[in-house]
Amino acid sequence: MTSQPDLAPITRQLRAMYGSRLLIVAVHHIPVFSELINGPLSVAELSQRLNLQERPAHVLFPALCAMNLLTYDQTGKLYITELGRYVSQRHTPNLSGYIELEKDDVGAVEMAVRLRNDGPLETPNGISFVKEGDAPSPMDDPDESRRFTLGLAGRARHLSPLVAASMTRRDGHLLDVAGGTGFYTYEWLLNNPTSTATLFDRPAVLTVAQELLDEFSRSGRPGAESVRERVTFLPGDMLTDDLTNTDLLLAASLFHDWPTDTCQALTNRFAAALRPGGELWVHDAFLNDALDGPLAVTDYSAQLFWGTKGRCYSRVEHRSWFKQAGLQPTDEAIPTQLDYGLIWAKKL
Ligand SMILES: C[S@@+](CC[C@H](N)C(=O)[O-])C[C@H]1O[C@@H](n2cnc3c(N)ncnc32)[C@H](O)[C@@H]1O
């Protein structure tokens, strides 16, 4: 087990920028506080008045709750908190004019565009970390996929020993879907010396993963050399291609790149790939089940909203996909680091 520090303060600072944009937008571009000034509204009512679709609403409203500007009443309606009144023009004094000084910030203006449009207006080069259908994908471009994959390598190197230590130890097969660098697979195989694994991702990503496995195998760590012989690299499209039958399936930083209907479809595919007694493990950053924070995750959700087709989801949202796919969710919630954690479900 690593004794390295939790790097969450760094990623929190990095992502705070996205939360700031949401604050400016909610006060000056998409009038959340003006709509709520006359009383509580349900998420559906408020979304409809603001012309926001499900994904942007589930990014913006939880973030404003995490900032303690909005909260839910007992019937689940959103209302303005005592603190939130101070960003409304109807309250004296208020900070609305002060926030207005940032209104034309390019990031805030573009965030308003993306919230209204449920994503950027144009994506000629595809969307970060996403390969879907025939649309162009940076994950299929050799230079871009290398840049994206190596961009995640430091986080994966840091978190993968913690993830491997928390996952089930067993003799069997691990399928690491959308496995990226492969570090989660390599670390799990190091802890499970008689097991095998498949790393599934786009072909250009697997080229990088193979290089990282070479480096891992030569690290001199006890058992690292044998890991190479126990990994199969399987290029493909997880949305459409057959997935290897497996005992454990890992979805690390996977669901948060996709909209809810795709998450359900993927969970169904993952459940079908599991053998009886198999386990689906999800490593991600989870919203509170009440969709009101935590701030580190609502900021992350805004970052993912900005760049991918997804957002952060709560454990309850994940567990509903598991149940619909016929899996039995466990109620374990295992923290790792960087505001991430593990949850898992069984196939009976
Ligand atoms: C955010 S990265 C996560 C990588 C790794 N699991 C981790 O935690 O570091 C998402 C991965 O999904 C892969 N991906 C996206 N669409 C895919 C598809 N249709 N089929 C297979 N992999 C896909 C990307 O290539 C990328 O490696």
CSV table of N, CA and C in Angstrom, one decimal, residues 86-233:
chain,number,residue,atom,x,y,z
A,86,TYR,N,-27.9,36.7,-0.9
A,86,TYR,CA,-26.9,37.7,-1.1
A,86,TYR,C,-26.3,37.8,-2.5
A,87,VAL,N,-26.8,36.9,-3.4
A,87,VAL,CA,-26.4,37.1,-4.8
A,87,VAL,C,-27.7,37.5,-5.6
A,88,SER,N,-28.8,37.7,-4.9
A,88,SER,CA,-30.0,38.2,-5.6
A,88,SER,C,-30.1,39.7,-5.6
A,89,GLN,N,-30.5,40.3,-6.7
A,89,GLN,CA,-30.6,41.7,-6.8
A,89,GLN,C,-31.7,42.3,-5.9
A,90,ARG,N,-32.6,41.4,-5.5
A,90,ARG,CA,-33.7,41.9,-4.7
A,90,ARG,C,-33.3,42.1,-3.2
A,91,HIS,N,-32.1,41.6,-2.9
A,91,HIS,CA,-31.6,41.7,-1.5
A,91,HIS,C,-30.6,42.8,-1.3
A,92,THR,N,-30.8,43.6,-0.2
A,92,THR,CA,-29.8,44.6,0.0
A,92,THR,C,-29.1,44.4,1.4
A,93,PRO,N,-27.8,44.3,1.4
A,93,PRO,CA,-26.9,44.4,0.2
A,93,PRO,C,-26.8,43.1,-0.5
A,94,ASN,N,-26.2,43.1,-1.7
A,94,ASN,CA,-25.9,41.8,-2.4
A,94,ASN,C,-24.6,42.0,-3.2
A,95,LEU,N,-24.1,40.8,-3.7
A,95,LEU,CA,-22.8,40.8,-4.4
A,95,LEU,C,-23.0,40.6,-5.9
A,96,SER,N,-24.3,40.7,-6.3
A,96,SER,CA,-24.6,40.5,-7.7
A,96,SER,C,-23.7,41.5,-8.6
A,97,GLY,N,-23.7,42.7,-8.3
A,97,GLY,CA,-22.9,43.7,-9.1
A,97,GLY,C,-21.4,43.3,-9.1
A,98,TYR,N,-20.9,42.8,-8.0
A,98,TYR,CA,-19.5,42.5,-7.8
A,98,TYR,C,-19.2,41.3,-8.7
A,99,ILE,N,-20.1,40.3,-8.7
A,99,ILE,CA,-20.0,39.1,-9.6
A,99,ILE,C,-20.1,39.5,-11.1
A,100,GLU,N,-20.9,40.5,-11.3
A,100,GLU,CA,-21.1,41.0,-12.7
A,100,GLU,C,-19.8,41.5,-13.3
A,101,LEU,N,-18.9,41.9,-12.5
A,101,LEU,CA,-17.6,42.4,-13.1
A,101,LEU,C,-16.9,41.3,-13.8
A,102,GLU,N,-17.3,40.0,-13.5
A,102,GLU,CA,-16.6,38.8,-14.2
A,102,GLU,C,-17.5,38.3,-15.3
A,103,LYS,N,-18.6,38.9,-15.5
A,103,LYS,CA,-19.6,38.3,-16.4
A,103,LYS,C,-19.1,38.0,-17.8
A,104,ASP,N,-18.2,38.8,-18.3
A,104,ASP,CA,-17.7,38.6,-19.7
A,104,ASP,C,-16.4,37.8,-19.8
A,105,ASP,N,-16.0,37.2,-18.7
A,105,ASP,CA,-14.9,36.2,-18.7
A,105,ASP,C,-15.2,35.2,-19.8
A,106,VAL,N,-14.2,34.9,-20.6
A,106,VAL,CA,-14.5,34.0,-21.8
A,106,VAL,C,-14.9,32.6,-21.3
A,107,GLY,N,-14.4,32.2,-20.2
A,107,GLY,CA,-14.8,30.8,-19.7
A,107,GLY,C,-16.2,30.8,-19.2
A,108,ALA,N,-16.6,31.9,-18.5
A,108,ALA,CA,-18.0,32.0,-18.0
A,108,ALA,C,-19.0,32.1,-19.2
A,109,VAL,N,-18.6,32.9,-20.2
A,109,VAL,CA,-19.5,33.1,-21.4
A,109,VAL,C,-19.7,31.7,-22.1
A,110,GLU,N,-18.5,31.0,-22.3
A,110,GLU,CA,-18.6,29.7,-22.9
A,110,GLU,C,-19.4,28.7,-22.1
A,111,MET,N,-19.2,28.8,-20.8
A,111,MET,CA,-19.9,27.8,-19.9
A,111,MET,C,-21.4,28.0,-20.1
A,112,ALA,N,-21.9,29.3,-20.2
A,112,ALA,CA,-23.3,29.6,-20.4
A,112,ALA,C,-23.8,28.9,-21.7
A,113,VAL,N,-22.9,29.1,-22.8
A,113,VAL,CA,-23.3,28.5,-24.1
A,113,VAL,C,-23.4,27.0,-23.9
A,114,ARG,N,-22.4,26.4,-23.3
A,114,ARG,CA,-22.5,24.9,-23.2
A,114,ARG,C,-23.6,24.4,-22.3
A,115,LEU,N,-24.0,25.1,-21.2
A,115,LEU,CA,-25.1,24.7,-20.4
A,115,LEU,C,-26.4,24.8,-21.2
A,116,ARG,N,-26.5,25.9,-22.0
A,116,ARG,CA,-27.8,26.1,-22.7
A,116,ARG,C,-27.9,25.0,-23.8
A,117,ASN,N,-26.7,24.6,-24.4
A,117,ASN,CA,-26.7,23.7,-25.5
A,117,ASN,C,-26.5,22.3,-25.1
A,118,ASP,N,-26.3,22.0,-23.8
A,118,ASP,CA,-25.9,20.7,-23.4
A,118,ASP,C,-24.6,20.2,-24.1
A,119,GLY,N,-23.7,21.1,-24.1
A,119,GLY,CA,-22.4,20.8,-24.7
A,119,GLY,C,-21.9,21.9,-25.7
A,120,PRO,N,-20.7,21.8,-26.2
A,120,PRO,CA,-20.2,22.8,-27.1
A,120,PRO,C,-21.1,22.9,-28.4
A,121,LEU,N,-21.1,24.0,-29.0
A,121,LEU,CA,-21.9,24.2,-30.3
A,121,LEU,C,-21.4,23.3,-31.4
A,122,GLU,N,-20.0,23.3,-31.5
A,122,GLU,CA,-19.4,22.5,-32.5
A,122,GLU,C,-18.3,21.6,-32.0
A,123,THR,N,-18.1,20.4,-32.5
A,123,THR,CA,-17.0,19.5,-32.0
A,123,THR,C,-16.4,18.9,-33.2
A,124,PRO,N,-15.7,19.6,-34.1
A,124,PRO,CA,-15.2,19.1,-35.4
A,124,PRO,C,-14.2,18.0,-35.1
A,125,ASN,N,-13.4,18.0,-34.0
A,125,ASN,CA,-12.4,17.0,-33.8
A,125,ASN,C,-12.8,16.0,-32.8
A,126,GLY,N,-14.1,15.9,-32.5
A,126,GLY,CA,-14.6,14.9,-31.5
A,126,GLY,C,-14.5,15.4,-30.1
A,127,ILE,N,-14.9,14.6,-29.2
A,127,ILE,CA,-15.0,14.9,-27.8
A,127,ILE,C,-14.0,14.2,-26.9
A,128,SER,N,-13.4,14.8,-26.0
A,128,SER,CA,-12.4,14.2,-25.2
A,128,SER,C,-12.8,12.9,-24.6
A,129,PHE,N,-11.9,11.9,-24.7
A,129,PHE,CA,-12.1,10.6,-24.1
A,129,PHE,C,-13.2,9.7,-24.6
A,130,VAL,N,-13.9,10.2,-25.7
A,130,VAL,CA,-15.1,9.6,-26.2
A,130,VAL,C,-14.9,9.1,-27.6
A,131,LYS,N,-15.3,7.8,-27.8
A,131,LYS,CA,-15.4,7.3,-29.1
A,131,LYS,C,-16.8,6.7,-29.3
A,132,GLU,N,-17.6,7.3,-30.2
A,132,GLU,CA,-19.0,6.9,-30.3
A,132,GLU,C,-19.4,6.9,-31.8
A,133,GLY,N,-19.8,5.7,-32.3
A,133,GLY,CA,-20.2,5.6,-33.7
A,133,GLY,C,-19.1,6.0,-34.7
A,134,ASP,N,-19.6,6.7,-35.7
A,134,ASP,CA,-18.6,7.1,-36.8
A,134,ASP,C,-18.1,8.5,-36.5
A,135,ALA,N,-18.5,9.2,-35.5
A,135,ALA,CA,-18.0,10.5,-35.2
A,135,ALA,C,-16.5,10.5,-35.0
A,136,PRO,N,-15.8,11.6,-35.4
A,136,PRO,CA,-14.3,11.6,-35.1
A,136,PRO,C,-14.1,11.5,-33.6
A,137,SER,N,-13.0,10.8,-33.3
A,137,SER,CA,-12.6,10.7,-31.8
A,137,SER,C,-11.1,11.0,-31.7
A,138,PRO,N,-10.8,11.9,-30.7
A,138,PRO,CA,-9.4,12.1,-30.4
A,138,PRO,C,-8.7,10.8,-30.0
A,139,MET,N,-9.5,9.8,-29.5
A,139,MET,CA,-8.9,8.5,-29.0
A,139,MET,C,-8.5,7.7,-30.1
A,140,ASP,N,-8.8,8.0,-31.4
A,140,ASP,CA,-8.4,7.3,-32.5
A,140,ASP,C,-7.3,8.0,-33.3
A,141,ASP,N,-6.9,9.2,-32.9
A,141,ASP,CA,-5.9,9.9,-33.5
A,141,ASP,C,-4.6,9.6,-32.7
A,142,PRO,N,-3.5,9.2,-33.4
A,142,PRO,CA,-2.3,8.7,-32.7
A,142,PRO,C,-1.7,9.8,-31.7
A,143,ASP,N,-1.7,11.0,-32.2
A,143,ASP,CA,-1.0,12.0,-31.3
A,143,ASP,C,-2.0,12.4,-30.2
A,144,GLU,N,-3.2,12.6,-30.5
A,144,GLU,CA,-4.2,13.1,-29.5
A,144,GLU,C,-4.4,12.0,-28.4
A,145,SER,N,-4.5,10.7,-28.9
A,145,SER,CA,-4.8,9.7,-27.9
A,145,SER,C,-3.6,9.5,-27.0
A,146,ARG,N,-2.4,9.7,-27.5
A,146,ARG,CA,-1.2,9.6,-26.7
A,146,ARG,C,-1.2,10.7,-25.7
A,147,ARG,N,-1.6,11.9,-26.1
A,147,ARG,CA,-1.6,13.1,-25.2
A,147,ARG,C,-2.6,12.9,-24.1
A,148,PHE,N,-3.9,12.4,-24.5
A,148,PHE,CA,-4.9,12.2,-23.5
A,148,PHE,C,-4.5,11.0,-22.5
A,149,THR,N,-4.0,10.0,-23.1
A,149,THR,CA,-3.7,8.8,-22.3
A,149,THR,C,-2.5,9.1,-21.3
A,150,LEU,N,-1.5,9.8,-21.8
A,150,LEU,CA,-0.4,10.1,-20.9
A,150,LEU,C,-0.8,11.2,-19.9
A,151,GLY,N,-1.8,12.0,-20.3
A,151,GLY,CA,-2.3,13.0,-19.4
A,151,GLY,C,-2.9,12.4,-18.2
A,152,LEU,N,-3.4,11.2,-18.3
A,152,LEU,CA,-4.1,10.5,-17.2
A,152,LEU,C,-3.1,9.6,-16.4
A,153,ALA,N,-1.9,9.4,-17.0
A,153,ALA,CA,-0.9,8.4,-16.5
A,153,ALA,C,-0.5,8.7,-15.0
A,154,GLY,N,-0.3,9.9,-14.7
A,154,GLY,CA,0.2,10.3,-13.3
A,154,GLY,C,-0.9,9.9,-12.3
A,155,ARG,N,-2.2,10.3,-12.6
A,155,ARG,CA,-3.3,10.0,-11.7
A,155,ARG,C,-3.4,8.5,-11.6
A,156,ALA,N,-3.3,7.7,-12.7
A,156,ALA,CA,-3.5,6.3,-12.7
A,156,ALA,C,-2.4,5.6,-11.9
A,157,ARG,N,-1.1,6.1,-12.1
A,157,ARG,CA,0.0,5.5,-11.3
A,157,ARG,C,-0.2,5.7,-9.8
A,158,HIS,N,-0.8,6.9,-9.4
A,158,HIS,CA,-1.0,7.2,-8.0
A,158,HIS,C,-2.1,6.4,-7.4
A,159,LEU,N,-3.2,6.3,-8.1
A,159,LEU,CA,-4.4,5.7,-7.6
A,159,LEU,C,-4.5,4.2,-7.7
A,160,SER,N,-3.8,3.7,-8.7
A,160,SER,CA,-4.0,2.2,-9.0
A,160,SER,C,-3.5,1.3,-7.9
A,161,PRO,N,-2.5,1.6,-7.2
A,161,PRO,CA,-2.1,0.6,-6.1
A,161,PRO,C,-3.2,0.7,-5.0
A,162,LEU,N,-3.9,1.8,-4.8
A,162,LEU,CA,-4.9,1.9,-3.8
A,162,LEU,C,-6.2,1.1,-4.2
A,163,VAL,N,-6.5,1.3,-5.5
A,163,VAL,CA,-7.6,0.6,-6.1
A,163,VAL,C,-7.4,-1.0,-6.0
A,164,ALA,N,-6.2,-1.4,-6.5
A,164,ALA,CA,-5.9,-2.8,-6.5
A,164,ALA,C,-6.0,-3.4,-5.0
A,165,ALA,N,-5.5,-2.6,-4.1
A,165,ALA,CA,-5.5,-3.1,-2.7
A,165,ALA,C,-6.9,-3.3,-2.1
A,166,SER,N,-7.9,-2.5,-2.7
A,166,SER,CA,-9.3,-2.5,-2.2
A,166,SER,C,-10.1,-3.5,-2.9
A,167,MET,N,-9.8,-3.9,-4.2
A,167,MET,CA,-10.6,-4.8,-4.9
A,167,MET,C,-10.4,-6.2,-4.4
A,168,THR,N,-11.3,-7.1,-4.8
A,168,THR,CA,-11.3,-8.5,-4.4
A,168,THR,C,-10.0,-9.1,-4.9
A,169,ARG,N,-9.3,-9.9,-4.0
A,169,ARG,CA,-8.2,-10.7,-4.4
A,169,ARG,C,-8.8,-12.1,-4.8
A,170,ARG,N,-8.5,-12.5,-6.0
A,170,ARG,CA,-9.0,-13.8,-6.4
A,170,ARG,C,-8.3,-14.3,-7.6
A,171,ASP,N,-8.4,-15.7,-7.7
A,171,ASP,CA,-7.8,-16.3,-8.9
A,171,ASP,C,-8.9,-16.3,-10.0
A,172,GLY,N,-8.6,-15.5,-11.0
A,172,GLY,CA,-9.6,-15.4,-12.1
A,172,GLY,C,-9.2,-14.4,-13.1
A,173,HIS,N,-10.2,-13.8,-13.8
A,173,HIS,CA,-9.9,-12.9,-14.9
A,173,HIS,C,-10.5,-11.5,-14.6
A,174,LEU,N,-9.7,-10.5,-14.9
A,174,LEU,CA,-10.2,-9.1,-14.8
A,174,LEU,C,-10.3,-8.5,-16.2
A,175,LEU,N,-11.5,-7.9,-16.5
A,175,LEU,CA,-11.6,-7.1,-17.7
A,175,LEU,C,-11.6,-5.7,-17.3
A,176,ASP,N,-10.6,-4.9,-17.8
A,176,ASP,CA,-10.5,-3.5,-17.5
A,176,ASP,C,-11.0,-2.8,-18.7
A,177,VAL,N,-12.3,-2.4,-18.7
A,177,VAL,CA,-12.9,-1.7,-19.9
A,177,VAL,C,-12.5,-0.3,-19.9
A,178,ALA,N,-12.2,0.2,-21.1
A,178,ALA,CA,-11.7,1.6,-21.3
A,178,ALA,C,-10.5,1.8,-20.3
A,179,GLY,N,-9.6,0.9,-20.3
A,179,GLY,CA,-8.6,0.8,-19.3
A,179,GLY,C,-7.5,1.9,-19.4
A,180,GLY,N,-7.4,2.6,-20.6
A,180,GLY,CA,-6.4,3.6,-20.7
A,180,GLY,C,-5.0,3.1,-20.6
A,181,THR,N,-4.2,3.7,-19.7
A,181,THR,CA,-2.8,3.4,-19.4
A,181,THR,C,-2.6,1.9,-19.0
A,182,GLY,N,-3.6,1.3,-18.4
A,182,GLY,CA,-3.5,-0.1,-18.0
A,182,GLY,C,-3.0,-0.2,-16.5
A,183,PHE,N,-2.7,0.9,-15.9
A,183,PHE,CA,-2.0,0.7,-14.6
A,183,PHE,C,-2.9,0.0,-13.6
A,184,TYR,N,-4.3,0.2,-13.7
A,184,TYR,CA,-5.2,-0.5,-12.7
A,184,TYR,C,-5.1,-2.0,-12.9
A,185,THR,N,-4.9,-2.4,-14.2
A,185,THR,CA,-4.8,-3.8,-14.5
A,185,THR,C,-3.4,-4.4,-13.9
A,186,TYR,N,-2.4,-3.6,-14.2
A,186,TYR,CA,-1.0,-4.1,-13.9
A,186,TYR,C,-0.9,-4.3,-12.4
A,187,GLU,N,-1.4,-3.3,-11.6
A,187,GLU,CA,-1.3,-3.3,-10.2
A,187,GLU,C,-2.2,-4.5,-9.6
A,188,TRP,N,-3.4,-4.7,-10.2
A,188,TRP,CA,-4.2,-5.8,-9.7
A,188,TRP,C,-3.6,-7.1,-10.0
A,189,LEU,N,-2.9,-7.3,-11.1
A,189,LEU,CA,-2.3,-8.6,-11.4
A,189,LEU,C,-1.1,-8.8,-10.5
A,190,LEU,N,-0.4,-7.7,-10.1
A,190,LEU,CA,0.7,-7.8,-9.2
A,190,LEU,C,0.2,-8.4,-7.9
A,191,ASN,N,-1.0,-8.0,-7.5
A,191,ASN,CA,-1.6,-8.5,-6.2
A,191,ASN,C,-2.2,-9.8,-6.3
A,192,ASN,N,-2.4,-10.3,-7.6
A,192,ASN,CA,-3.1,-11.6,-7.8
A,192,ASN,C,-2.3,-12.4,-8.8
A,193,PRO,N,-1.2,-13.1,-8.3
A,193,PRO,CA,-0.2,-13.6,-9.1
A,193,PRO,C,-0.6,-14.8,-10.0
A,194,THR,N,-1.8,-15.4,-9.7
A,194,THR,CA,-2.2,-16.5,-10.6
A,194,THR,C,-3.4,-16.0,-11.5
A,195,SER,N,-3.7,-14.8,-11.5
A,195,SER,CA,-4.8,-14.3,-12.3
A,195,SER,C,-4.4,-13.7,-13.7
A,196,THR,N,-5.4,-13.5,-14.6
A,196,THR,CA,-5.1,-13.0,-15.9
A,196,THR,C,-6.0,-11.7,-16.1
A,197,ALA,N,-5.7,-11.0,-17.1
A,197,ALA,CA,-6.5,-9.8,-17.4
A,197,ALA,C,-6.6,-9.4,-18.9
A,198,THR,N,-7.7,-8.7,-19.2
A,198,THR,CA,-7.8,-8.1,-20.6
A,198,THR,C,-7.9,-6.6,-20.4
A,199,LEU,N,-7.1,-5.9,-21.2
A,199,LEU,CA,-7.2,-4.5,-21.2
A,199,LEU,C,-7.9,-4.1,-22.5
A,200,PHE,N,-9.1,-3.5,-22.4
A,200,PHE,CA,-9.9,-3.2,-23.5
A,200,PHE,C,-9.9,-1.7,-23.7
A,201,ASP,N,-9.6,-1.2,-24.9
A,201,ASP,CA,-9.7,0.2,-25.2
A,201,ASP,C,-9.5,0.4,-26.7
A,202,ARG,N,-9.4,1.6,-27.1
A,202,ARG,CA,-9.2,1.9,-28.6
A,202,ARG,C,-7.7,1.5,-28.9
A,203,PRO,N,-7.5,1.1,-30.2
A,203,PRO,CA,-6.2,0.6,-30.6
A,203,PRO,C,-5.1,1.6,-30.3
A,204,ALA,N,-5.3,2.9,-30.6
A,204,ALA,CA,-4.2,3.8,-30.4
A,204,ALA,C,-3.8,4.0,-28.9
A,205,VAL,N,-4.8,3.9,-28.1
A,205,VAL,CA,-4.6,4.0,-26.6
A,205,VAL,C,-3.8,2.8,-26.2
A,206,LEU,N,-4.1,1.6,-26.7
A,206,LEU,CA,-3.4,0.4,-26.3
A,206,LEU,C,-2.0,0.4,-26.7
A,207,THR,N,-1.6,1.1,-27.8
A,207,THR,CA,-0.2,1.2,-28.2
A,207,THR,C,0.6,1.9,-27.0
A,208,VAL,N,0.0,2.9,-26.5
A,208,VAL,CA,0.6,3.6,-25.3
A,208,VAL,C,0.6,2.7,-24.1
A,209,ALA,N,-0.5,2.0,-23.9
A,209,ALA,CA,-0.5,1.1,-22.7
A,209,ALA,C,0.5,0.0,-22.7
A,210,GLN,N,0.8,-0.5,-24.0
A,210,GLN,CA,1.8,-1.5,-24.1
A,210,GLN,C,3.2,-1.0,-23.7
A,211,GLU,N,3.5,0.2,-24.1
A,211,GLU,CA,4.8,0.9,-23.7
A,211,GLU,C,4.9,1.0,-22.2
A,212,LEU,N,3.7,1.4,-21.6
A,212,LEU,CA,3.7,1.6,-20.1
A,212,LEU,C,3.9,0.2,-19.4
A,213,LEU,N,3.3,-0.8,-20.0
A,213,LEU,CA,3.5,-2.2,-19.5
A,213,LEU,C,4.9,-2.6,-19.5
A,214,ASP,N,5.6,-2.3,-20.7
A,214,ASP,CA,7.1,-2.6,-20.8
A,214,ASP,C,7.8,-2.0,-19.6
A,215,GLU,N,7.5,-0.7,-19.4
A,215,GLU,CA,8.2,0.0,-18.3
A,215,GLU,C,7.9,-0.6,-16.9
A,216,PHE,N,6.6,-1.0,-16.8
A,216,PHE,CA,6.1,-1.6,-15.5
A,216,PHE,C,6.8,-2.9,-15.2
A,217,SER,N,6.9,-3.7,-16.3
A,217,SER,CA,7.5,-5.0,-16.1
A,217,SER,C,9.0,-5.0,-15.8
A,218,ARG,N,9.6,-3.9,-16.2
A,218,ARG,CA,11.1,-3.8,-16.0
A,218,ARG,C,11.3,-3.0,-14.7
A,219,SER,N,10.3,-2.7,-13.9
A,219,SER,CA,10.5,-1.8,-12.8
A,219,SER,C,11.3,-2.5,-11.6
A,220,GLY,N,11.4,-3.8,-11.7
A,220,GLY,CA,12.2,-4.5,-10.6
A,220,GLY,C,11.3,-4.8,-9.4
A,221,ARG,N,10.1,-4.4,-9.4
A,221,ARG,CA,9.2,-4.7,-8.3
A,221,ARG,C,9.0,-6.2,-8.3
A,222,PRO,N,8.9,-6.9,-7.2
A,222,PRO,CA,8.7,-8.3,-7.1
A,222,PRO,C,7.5,-8.7,-7.9
A,223,GLY,N,7.6,-9.6,-8.8
A,223,GLY,CA,6.4,-10.1,-9.6
A,223,GLY,C,6.1,-9.3,-10.8
A,224,ALA,N,6.7,-8.2,-11.0
A,224,ALA,CA,6.3,-7.3,-12.1
A,224,ALA,C,6.6,-7.9,-13.5
A,225,GLU,N,7.6,-8.7,-13.5
A,225,GLU,CA,8.0,-9.3,-14.8
A,225,GLU,C,6.9,-10.3,-15.3
A,226,SER,N,6.2,-11.0,-14.4
A,226,SER,CA,5.2,-12.0,-14.8
A,226,SER,C,3.9,-11.3,-15.3
A,227,VAL,N,3.7,-10.0,-15.0
A,227,VAL,CA,2.5,-9.3,-15.3
A,227,VAL,C,2.3,-9.3,-16.8
A,228,ARG,N,3.4,-9.1,-17.5
A,228,ARG,CA,3.3,-8.9,-19.0
A,228,ARG,C,2.7,-10.2,-19.6
A,229,GLU,N,3.1,-11.4,-19.1
A,229,GLU,CA,2.5,-12.6,-19.8
A,229,GLU,C,1.1,-12.8,-19.4
A,230,ARG,N,0.5,-12.1,-18.5
A,230,ARG,CA,-0.9,-12.4,-18.1
A,230,ARG,C,-1.9,-11.3,-18.6
A,231,VAL,N,-1.4,-10.4,-19.4
A,231,VAL,CA,-2.3,-9.3,-19.9
A,231,VAL,C,-2.5,-9.6,-21.4
A,232,THR,N,-3.8,-9.5,-21.8
A,232,THR,CA,-4.2,-9.5,-23.2
A,232,THR,C,-4.7,-8.1,-23.5
A,233,PHE,N,-4.2,-7.5,-24.6
A,233,PHE,CA,-4.7,-6.2,-25.1
A,233,PHE,C,-5.8,-6.5,-26.1
